Short mmCIF file of C-alpha atoms in Angstrom, two decimals:
data_model
loop_
_atom_site.label_atom_id
_atom_site.label_comp_id
_atom_site.label_asym_id
_atom_site.label_seq_id
_atom_site.Cartn_x
_atom_site.Cartn_y
_atom_site.Cartn_z
CA MET A 1 9.02 -16.13 21.89
CA ILE A 2 6.30 -13.78 20.66
CA HIS A 3 4.67 -14.77 17.40
CA SER A 4 2.41 -12.81 15.07
CA SER A 5 0.73 -14.54 12.16
CA ARG A 6 0.09 -11.18 10.52
CA PHE A 7 3.78 -10.43 10.41
CA VAL A 8 4.83 -13.33 8.22
CA ALA A 9 2.29 -12.38 5.55
CA VAL A 10 3.86 -8.99 4.88
CA PRO A 11 5.93 -8.85 1.63
CA TRP A 12 9.67 -8.70 2.30
CA LYS A 13 10.48 -5.44 0.49
CA PHE A 14 7.52 -3.58 1.91
CA ALA A 15 8.26 -4.83 5.42
CA VAL A 16 11.89 -3.72 5.17
CA VAL A 17 10.85 -0.22 4.09
CA LEU A 18 8.25 0.04 6.86
CA LEU A 19 10.65 -0.98 9.57
CA MET A 20 13.72 1.13 8.85
CA LEU A 21 12.23 4.21 10.52
CA VAL A 22 13.06 7.30 11.96
CA LEU A 23 9.74 7.70 13.40
CA VAL A 24 17.96 9.40 14.16
CA LEU A 25 32.09 10.60 13.27
CA MET A 26 39.82 11.36 13.77
CA SER A 27 41.05 15.02 13.76
CA VAL A 28 41.01 16.49 10.28
CA HIS A 29 41.87 19.22 7.89
CA SER A 30 38.90 19.40 5.54
CA SER A 31 37.73 21.55 2.67
CA VAL A 32 34.10 21.34 3.78
CA ALA A 33 31.93 24.42 3.48
CA TRP A 34 29.85 25.56 6.43
CA ALA A 35 26.61 27.22 7.43
CA GLU A 36 27.25 30.21 9.69
CA THR A 37 24.82 30.14 12.66
CA PRO A 38 25.34 29.17 16.70
CA THR A 39 24.55 25.49 17.40
CA PRO A 40 23.37 23.79 20.60
CA THR A 41 25.73 21.49 22.44
CA ASN A 42 22.82 19.27 23.53
CA TRP A 43 20.55 17.08 21.42
CA VAL A 44 18.80 15.53 24.36
CA GLU A 45 15.90 13.55 22.93
CA PHE A 46 14.12 12.42 19.82
CA GLN A 47 13.98 15.30 17.29
CA ASN A 48 15.60 17.50 19.95
CA GLY A 49 12.39 17.90 21.90
CA GLY A 50 10.28 18.37 18.82
CA GLN A 51 12.54 21.05 17.36
CA SER A 52 13.95 20.35 13.92
CA SER A 53 16.04 23.51 13.60
CA VAL A 54 19.28 24.69 15.09
CA ALA A 55 20.33 28.32 15.28
CA GLY A 56 23.78 28.02 14.04
CA GLY A 57 27.29 26.82 14.13
CA ARG A 58 29.60 25.98 11.28
CA LEU A 59 27.99 22.72 10.28
CA ALA A 60 29.55 21.13 7.21
CA ARG A 61 27.60 21.49 4.01
CA GLU A 62 29.84 19.32 1.84
CA TRP A 63 31.66 16.02 2.51
CA SER A 64 32.48 12.69 0.86
CA PRO A 65 33.72 9.17 1.75
CA GLU A 66 37.24 10.34 0.90
CA ASP A 67 37.19 12.99 3.63
CA ARG A 68 38.80 12.26 6.95
CA PHE A 69 35.95 12.51 9.44
CA ALA A 70 36.46 14.04 12.87
CA TRP A 71 35.96 10.49 14.08
CA THR A 72 33.98 7.35 13.43
CA ALA A 73 32.87 4.75 15.97
CA GLY A 74 31.52 1.25 15.62
CA ILE A 75 28.27 0.44 17.41
CA PRO A 76 27.79 -2.99 19.01
CA GLY A 77 25.18 -4.96 17.11
CA TYR A 78 22.70 -2.86 15.16
CA GLY A 79 20.28 -0.08 15.95
CA GLN A 80 17.93 2.46 14.42
CA SER A 81 17.53 5.14 17.09
CA THR A 82 18.69 8.75 16.95
CA PRO A 83 21.95 9.66 18.76
CA ILE A 84 21.48 11.70 21.93
CA VAL A 85 24.02 14.47 22.63
CA ALA A 86 24.40 15.76 26.19
CA ARG A 87 27.17 16.81 28.57
CA GLY A 88 29.98 16.02 26.14
CA MET A 89 28.69 12.56 25.25
CA ILE A 90 26.87 10.91 22.38
CA VAL A 91 24.58 8.10 23.56
CA VAL A 92 23.06 5.45 21.29
CA THR A 93 21.11 2.22 21.63
CA SER A 94 21.47 -1.05 19.72
CA THR A 95 20.70 -4.75 19.88
CA SER A 96 22.65 -7.93 19.08
CA GLY A 97 22.19 -11.69 18.88
CA ASP A 98 20.21 -13.94 16.55
CA ASN A 99 17.06 -13.23 18.55
CA LYS A 100 17.88 -9.69 19.66
CA ASP A 101 19.14 -11.43 22.79
CA ASP A 102 20.90 -8.36 24.21
CA PHE A 103 20.28 -4.62 24.25
CA HIS A 104 23.05 -2.03 24.53
CA LEU A 105 23.15 1.55 25.81
CA VAL A 106 26.51 3.05 24.81
CA ALA A 107 28.16 6.44 25.37
CA TYR A 108 30.99 7.96 23.30
CA SER A 109 33.02 11.13 23.73
CA ALA A 110 31.50 13.81 21.49
CA THR A 111 34.96 15.21 20.70
CA THR A 112 36.96 12.01 20.08
CA GLY A 113 34.44 9.18 19.62
CA GLU A 114 36.15 7.15 22.36
CA LEU A 115 33.97 4.72 24.30
CA GLN A 116 32.97 6.18 27.68
CA TRP A 117 30.77 3.39 29.01
CA GLN A 118 28.47 0.60 27.88
CA LEU A 119 25.48 -1.00 29.62
CA ASP A 120 24.26 -4.39 28.35
CA LEU A 121 20.77 -5.69 29.14
CA ARG A 122 19.15 -9.06 28.48
CA ASN A 123 16.06 -8.88 26.27
CA PRO A 124 12.98 -10.17 28.18
CA SER A 125 11.13 -10.79 24.87
CA PRO A 126 13.51 -12.36 22.31
CA PHE A 127 12.43 -12.19 18.67
CA PRO A 128 14.33 -13.07 15.44
CA ASN A 129 16.80 -10.31 14.58
CA THR A 130 15.88 -9.45 10.97
CA PRO A 131 15.31 -6.31 8.88
CA MET A 132 11.56 -6.95 9.11
CA VAL A 133 11.29 -5.98 12.78
CA SER A 134 12.44 -2.88 14.62
CA ARG A 135 15.94 -3.10 16.11
CA ALA A 136 16.55 -0.71 19.00
CA ALA A 137 14.39 1.88 17.24
CA PRO A 138 13.06 3.88 20.22
CA THR A 139 15.33 6.86 20.87
CA PRO A 140 16.46 7.45 24.49
CA LEU A 141 16.61 10.85 26.16
CA ALA A 142 18.80 12.83 28.52
CA THR A 143 17.52 13.90 31.93
CA ALA A 144 19.00 16.40 34.38
CA ASN A 145 21.31 13.74 35.84
CA GLY A 146 21.62 10.95 33.31
CA PHE A 147 19.89 9.08 30.51
CA ILE A 148 16.81 6.89 30.10
CA ALA A 149 16.41 4.28 27.36
CA PHE A 150 13.53 2.09 26.26
CA PHE A 151 13.94 -1.07 24.18
CA GLU A 152 11.18 -2.74 22.17
CA GLY A 153 11.52 -5.95 24.20
CA GLY A 154 9.97 -4.06 27.12
CA MET A 155 13.10 -3.02 29.01
CA LEU A 156 13.19 0.51 30.42
CA VAL A 157 16.38 1.65 32.18
CA SER A 158 17.68 4.84 33.81
CA VAL A 159 21.41 5.49 34.22
CA SER A 160 23.59 8.24 35.64
CA ASP A 161 26.02 10.22 33.50
CA ASP A 162 28.74 7.61 34.08
CA GLY A 163 26.50 4.72 33.00
CA THR A 164 25.70 3.47 36.51
CA GLU A 165 22.23 1.99 36.58
CA ARG A 166 19.76 3.97 38.70
CA TRP A 167 16.61 1.94 38.14
CA ARG A 168 15.18 -0.64 35.73
CA ARG A 169 11.64 -1.62 34.79
CA ASN A 170 10.62 -4.69 32.81
CA LEU A 171 7.34 -3.67 31.15
CA VAL A 172 6.60 -7.26 30.21
CA ASP A 173 6.47 -8.07 33.92
CA LEU A 174 4.43 -4.95 34.64
CA CYS A 175 2.00 -4.94 31.71
CA GLY A 176 2.23 -8.30 29.93
CA PRO A 177 3.83 -9.57 26.70
CA ILE A 178 4.54 -7.16 23.85
CA GLU A 179 3.34 -8.33 20.45
CA ALA A 180 3.49 -5.63 17.78
CA ARG A 181 3.39 -5.76 14.00
CA HIS A 182 7.02 -5.21 12.95
CA GLY A 183 7.97 -4.30 16.52
CA LEU A 184 7.88 -0.98 18.37
CA SER A 185 9.60 2.25 17.44
CA ALA A 186 7.98 5.00 19.53
CA SER A 187 10.67 7.12 21.16
CA LEU A 188 10.47 8.50 24.69
CA GLU A 189 9.02 11.89 25.59
CA GLN A 190 9.42 13.81 28.87
CA ASP A 191 8.44 16.81 30.91
CA ASP A 192 10.14 18.02 34.11
CA GLU A 193 8.86 15.13 36.24
CA ARG A 194 7.47 12.48 33.92
CA LEU A 195 8.67 10.06 31.32
CA PHE A 196 6.11 9.05 28.68
CA VAL A 197 6.25 5.57 27.13
CA TRP A 198 3.88 4.59 24.33
CA VAL A 199 3.50 0.84 23.69
CA GLU A 200 1.17 0.45 20.71
CA ARG A 201 1.15 -3.37 20.79
CA SER A 202 -1.36 -5.57 18.94
CA GLU A 203 -3.46 -6.32 22.03
CA HIS A 204 -4.22 -3.86 24.83
CA PRO A 205 -1.90 -1.00 23.80
CA TYR A 206 -1.08 1.53 26.50
CA VAL A 207 0.60 4.80 27.40
CA LEU A 208 2.54 5.14 30.65
CA ALA A 209 3.68 8.14 32.66
CA ILE A 210 6.63 7.19 34.85
CA ALA A 211 8.40 9.27 37.49
CA LYS A 212 11.85 9.99 36.07
CA GLU A 213 13.58 9.94 39.44
CA SER A 214 12.13 6.72 40.85
CA GLY A 215 10.83 4.74 37.89
CA GLU A 216 7.41 4.39 39.54
CA VAL A 217 4.29 4.33 37.35
CA MET A 218 2.27 7.55 37.78
CA TRP A 219 -0.57 6.58 35.45
CA LYS A 220 -1.40 4.04 32.75
CA VAL A 221 -4.10 4.52 30.09
CA ASP A 222 -5.21 2.85 26.88
CA GLY A 223 -3.17 3.41 23.76
CA VAL A 224 -4.61 4.49 20.43
CA GLY A 225 -5.44 1.00 19.15
CA LYS A 226 -4.14 1.62 15.62
CA THR A 227 -0.98 0.83 13.66
CA SER A 228 1.80 3.27 14.47
CA TRP A 229 5.56 3.74 14.30
CA ALA A 230 5.38 7.39 15.32
CA SER A 231 6.40 8.86 18.68
CA PRO A 232 4.39 10.77 21.30
CA ARG A 233 4.98 14.50 21.36
CA LEU A 234 4.15 17.21 23.91
CA ILE A 235 2.42 20.14 22.20
CA ASP A 236 2.03 23.50 23.95
CA VAL A 237 -1.59 24.63 24.30
CA ASP A 238 -3.35 27.44 26.11
CA GLY A 239 -2.65 26.83 29.80
CA GLY A 240 -0.44 23.75 29.50
CA LYS A 241 0.53 20.89 27.22
CA HIS A 242 -1.11 17.93 25.50
CA LEU A 243 0.61 14.62 24.84
CA VAL A 244 -0.26 13.92 21.20
CA CYS A 245 -0.12 10.38 19.77
CA SER A 246 -0.63 9.76 16.04
CA ALA A 247 -1.60 6.34 14.62
CA SER A 248 -3.12 5.31 11.31
CA GLY A 249 -6.46 7.08 10.94
CA LEU A 250 -6.51 8.55 14.45
CA ILE A 251 -4.75 11.21 16.53
CA VAL A 252 -5.44 11.66 20.24
CA GLY A 253 -4.56 14.31 22.80
CA ILE A 254 -3.85 13.21 26.39
CA ASP A 255 -3.50 15.26 29.56
CA PRO A 256 0.12 14.57 30.60
CA LEU A 257 -0.71 15.15 34.26
CA THR A 258 -3.56 12.65 34.54
CA GLY A 259 -3.66 10.49 31.41
CA GLU A 260 -7.18 11.66 30.57
CA ARG A 261 -7.93 11.59 26.85
CA LEU A 262 -8.92 15.18 25.98
CA TRP A 263 -9.73 14.93 22.28
CA THR A 264 -9.80 12.54 19.33
CA PHE A 265 -9.23 13.46 15.69
CA ASP A 266 -10.07 10.96 12.93
CA ASP A 267 -10.27 13.08 9.77
CA ILE A 268 -6.99 11.60 8.52
CA GLY A 269 -5.47 8.46 7.00
CA ASN A 270 -2.12 6.74 6.44
CA ASN A 271 -0.48 8.73 9.25
CA SER A 272 1.24 5.71 10.79
CA SER A 273 4.88 6.89 10.72
CA CYS A 274 5.24 10.66 11.15
CA THR A 275 5.47 12.20 14.61
CA PRO A 276 3.40 15.35 15.29
CA MET A 277 5.78 18.32 15.09
CA PRO A 278 5.18 21.55 17.10
CA ALA A 279 4.30 24.55 14.93
CA GLY A 280 3.27 27.24 17.42
CA LEU A 281 0.85 27.40 20.32
CA GLY A 282 -1.83 24.75 19.90
CA ARG A 283 -0.59 23.74 16.45
CA PHE A 284 1.36 20.85 14.98
CA LEU A 285 2.35 19.58 11.55
CA ILE A 286 1.31 16.06 10.65
CA GLY A 287 2.53 13.94 7.76
CA ALA A 288 1.05 10.94 5.98
CA SER A 289 2.10 8.68 3.12
CA ASP A 290 0.43 8.00 -0.20
CA GLY A 291 -1.11 4.85 1.23
CA ARG A 292 1.18 2.04 0.09
CA GLY A 293 0.20 -0.99 2.12
CA GLU A 294 -2.67 0.82 3.84
CA THR A 295 -6.23 1.75 3.04
CA SER A 296 -6.15 5.30 1.75
CA ALA A 297 -8.56 7.83 3.22
CA GLY A 298 -8.90 9.73 -0.04
CA ASP A 299 -6.25 11.94 -1.59
CA ALA A 300 -3.03 11.43 0.35
CA ALA A 301 -2.10 15.11 0.47
CA THR A 302 -5.29 15.93 2.37
CA SER A 303 -3.88 14.01 5.35
CA ASN A 304 -0.77 16.23 5.40
CA GLY A 305 -1.03 19.66 6.90
CA LEU A 306 -1.32 21.84 9.98
CA VAL A 307 -3.61 20.70 12.81
CA GLU A 308 -4.94 23.19 15.35
CA ILE A 309 -6.04 22.31 18.91
CA ASN A 310 -8.80 24.53 20.28
CA ARG A 311 -10.43 24.95 23.68
CA LEU A 312 -14.22 25.08 23.28
CA ALA A 313 -16.74 27.21 25.19
CA ASP A 314 -17.59 24.33 27.52
CA ASP A 315 -13.88 23.98 28.40
CA THR A 316 -13.48 20.79 26.37
CA TRP A 317 -10.99 20.43 23.51
CA SER A 318 -11.13 19.65 19.81
CA ALA A 319 -8.63 19.35 16.94
CA ALA A 320 -9.04 20.04 13.23
CA PHE A 321 -6.97 20.84 10.17
CA LYS A 322 -6.22 24.54 9.81
CA TRP A 323 -5.06 23.71 6.30
CA ARG A 324 -4.34 20.63 4.20
CA ALA A 325 -1.60 20.24 1.62
CA GLU A 326 -2.60 20.18 -2.04
CA LYS A 327 0.23 17.94 -3.25
CA ALA A 328 2.77 17.42 -0.48
CA THR A 329 3.05 14.02 1.21
CA CYS A 330 5.53 12.32 3.56
CA THR A 331 6.82 8.84 4.30
CA PHE A 332 8.89 8.22 7.44
CA GLY A 333 10.59 11.59 7.91
CA SER A 334 8.24 13.96 9.74
CA PRO A 335 7.42 17.41 8.32
CA VAL A 336 9.27 20.31 9.93
CA VAL A 337 8.95 24.06 10.49
CA ALA A 338 11.50 26.39 8.89
CA GLY A 339 10.68 29.99 9.81
CA ASP A 340 7.42 30.82 8.06
CA ARG A 341 7.54 27.62 6.00
CA ALA A 342 6.43 24.03 6.50
CA LEU A 343 8.63 21.43 4.82
CA PHE A 344 7.40 18.03 3.59
CA VAL A 345 9.50 15.37 1.82
CA ASN A 346 7.79 12.57 -0.12
CA ARG A 347 8.95 9.00 -0.73
CA THR A 348 11.04 9.94 -3.80
CA GLY A 349 12.87 12.85 -2.13
CA VAL A 350 10.78 15.72 -3.47
CA LEU A 351 10.92 18.68 -1.06
CA PHE A 352 7.78 20.81 -0.77
CA GLN A 353 7.91 24.24 0.89
CA LEU A 354 4.49 25.46 2.04
CA ASP A 355 3.47 28.68 3.73
CA LEU A 356 3.10 27.81 7.42
CA GLU A 357 0.07 30.04 7.94
CA SER A 358 -1.92 29.31 4.79
CA GLY A 359 -0.52 26.06 3.39
CA GLU A 360 0.09 27.69 0.00
CA GLN A 361 2.84 25.96 -1.96
CA ARG A 362 6.01 28.09 -2.24
CA SER A 363 8.45 25.77 -4.03
CA VAL A 364 9.10 22.18 -5.10
CA GLU A 365 12.56 20.59 -5.50
CA ARG A 366 13.42 17.01 -6.46
CA THR A 367 16.53 16.01 -4.51
CA ASP A 368 19.04 13.16 -4.74
CA ALA A 369 18.34 12.18 -1.13
CA GLY A 370 15.45 9.97 -2.18
CA GLY A 371 13.26 8.60 0.58
CA ILE A 372 14.17 9.92 4.04
CA TRP A 373 13.71 7.99 7.28
CA ALA A 374 15.23 10.70 9.47
CA THR A 375 13.52 13.99 10.23
CA PRO A 376 15.09 16.85 8.22
CA LEU A 377 17.37 19.34 9.97
CA VAL A 378 16.97 23.08 9.39
CA VAL A 379 20.14 25.18 9.85
CA GLY A 380 19.60 28.85 9.15
CA ASN A 381 18.41 29.08 5.55
CA LEU A 382 19.47 25.51 4.77
CA VAL A 383 17.73 22.18 5.20
CA TYR A 384 19.54 18.84 5.41
CA LEU A 385 17.66 15.83 4.00
CA PHE A 386 19.08 12.50 5.16
CA GLY A 387 18.24 9.89 2.53
CA HIS A 388 17.96 6.36 3.91
CA GLN A 389 20.35 5.02 1.25
CA GLY A 390 23.10 7.31 2.55
CA THR A 391 22.85 10.50 0.49
CA THR A 392 22.41 13.78 2.36
CA SER A 393 21.09 16.65 0.24
CA VAL A 394 21.65 20.22 1.44
CA VAL A 395 19.01 22.59 0.05
CA ASP A 396 18.97 26.40 0.10
CA LEU A 397 15.50 27.30 1.35
CA SER A 398 15.63 30.82 -0.10
CA THR A 399 15.97 29.48 -3.65
CA GLY A 400 14.59 25.97 -3.19
CA LYS A 401 17.65 24.56 -4.98
CA THR A 402 20.02 21.77 -3.94
CA LEU A 403 23.54 23.00 -3.10
CA PHE A 404 25.31 19.73 -2.27
CA ASN A 405 24.74 15.97 -2.27
CA ASN A 406 26.99 14.09 0.17
CA ARG A 407 27.79 10.55 1.29
CA CYS A 408 29.76 9.03 4.20
CA TRP A 409 30.19 5.67 2.45
CA GLU A 410 30.43 4.67 -1.19
CA SER A 411 27.13 2.88 -1.68
CA ALA A 412 24.25 1.22 0.10
CA ASN A 413 25.90 -2.17 -0.46
CA ASP A 414 29.40 -1.51 0.92
CA ASN A 415 28.57 -3.05 4.29
CA PRO A 416 27.09 -6.50 3.52
CA ALA A 417 27.89 -7.78 7.02
CA ALA A 418 25.35 -5.42 8.56
CA VAL A 419 21.92 -7.02 8.64
CA GLY A 420 19.71 -4.88 6.42
CA GLY A 421 22.65 -3.20 4.66
CA SER A 422 23.90 0.37 5.05
CA VAL A 423 21.00 2.58 6.07
CA LEU A 424 21.23 6.19 7.24
CA TYR A 425 18.76 6.29 10.11
CA ALA A 426 19.29 9.54 11.94
CA ALA A 427 21.30 12.69 12.50
CA ALA A 428 22.10 14.94 15.45
CA VAL A 429 24.16 18.05 16.17
CA ALA A 430 27.10 18.03 18.63
CA GLY A 431 28.58 21.51 18.86
CA ASP A 432 29.87 22.19 15.34
CA PHE A 433 29.88 18.51 14.42
CA LEU A 434 27.13 16.87 12.42
CA VAL A 435 26.67 13.29 13.71
CA LEU A 436 25.16 10.72 11.35
CA ARG A 437 24.01 7.31 12.52
CA ARG A 438 24.13 4.15 10.41
CA GLY A 439 22.82 0.93 11.90
CA ASP A 440 26.32 -0.16 12.91
CA LYS A 441 28.37 3.05 12.95
CA LEU A 442 28.58 6.74 13.90
CA PHE A 443 30.17 9.40 11.68
CA ALA A 444 31.18 12.80 13.07
CA ILE A 445 31.51 15.32 10.25
CA PRO A 446 33.61 18.36 11.26
CA PRO A 447 33.10 22.01 10.33
CA SER A 448 35.53 23.79 8.08
CA GLU A 449 38.43 25.60 9.67
#
C-alpha cells in the first residue's frame, strides 16, 4: 500500500474540497424550458476536447427533483470523472472496495440508461477509499473504434465499442509506484495517433505518449514537478499543437510529437486545479484560486487571465499573459470562452464576464450555484454553472442575470450512504439530453416537448 506522510497532515475539510474535482438521467412529459440551438451527439473526452460550448439543441433550462427524468442510472461504487458520450452510449468510470480494490468502466444507453456493458479491473495500487483521495477522477475518452480509460492506481485500458478489451497497460509495472498527494485526477488527452497520460506523482512525475492502437509507449518525459489536479490540453499554435500542462506556479508546453519541452512559464501561482482552455490560435485561458492552502504569488486575480504562446525570431517559443484579470478568480471549474467573453467563476459562485481580447470586466453576477467543480457549459447565450452541492444555475450571458436555479436531488445530505455525500461532479451533453454525474448516479434531463 502506498503511504504519504504529507497526506495525513492535511485538514479534513480542506482535503475534501481539494479532492472533489472536476479538474464531469424514464420517458417523461415535462414542463422544462429549453435553449434553442443544435447540439452534438458526441461528448468524447474531458471538456469535449477543450470546448466548453455547444451550438444548440433544446437543452432543459429548468428542472427539479420532482420532475420525472428521462432516466437515471446507478453507478457501481463511486467516481468523479466526466461522462463520455459517443455512438449512442454514455461511458463512466468508478471505483469500489474499502481500498479502491476494483475499478469499473461502464457503458449505458444514451436514450434509455440501460446497462450496455461493464469492465471490472483490479487496482494494482490499493489505497483507502475515502473522500480525501481521488476516486476514479481521470476522465476517459472515445477513440475512432472504442474507449480508453485511465485509473489513478496506474491501470490504463483500451476497449472496443462493445466493451471487449483491446489492450491493457499497468503503469506501476512500467514506471514504478504512484504516490501522489490526494491521488491523481489528470484526464486523458489525444490526437489522431497518440494518447497523452500525465502522472504528476510525488517522486519522478512523468508524461507519456502512447500509441492508441497498440498501447505501446511512444515517448516518456519528465512531468512538471509541482502540485496539480489539472489535465493536459492540446493548444493549437502556428504550425501545429503544444501539449500544455499546468501545475502550481508553473505551466509548460511540450511537443506532442517528440515530448520535447518547448517553453516554461512561471509568472503565476495557485494554478493547481484549472485546466488550460483553448481561446484561439496560440492562446488559452488559465484559472487560479485565491490561495487557500497554498503560498500565494501576489494578488490572486493576477494569476487568472489569457496566456499567449509566441514563436520567437530564433524559432524557439515563449508564453506570457496577454492580459490578467483585475478581480476574477477560479477554484476547480476551469474558465471558459463564450463568444467574445471569458467566463470565470470563483469559490462562492460569483460569475465574472470579461472581454476576451482585452480582459476588461463586462459583468458580475452572484449565483446560487456556489463553488463549482465542473467546467461551465455554454449553450448559445446561456451558461450552465454546476455547483458541487447540486445546484445548477442557468445564467443569461446577454444580461448577466440568473434565469433558473435547479436541483436533481433535495439536498447535499440526501444520500448518506455515498462516501463523501452527494456531490455534482460533472456534466455532458447527449443529443438534447443534459447528463449530470453524481458520484454514484447519472441523471438524464430531457428537453421540453
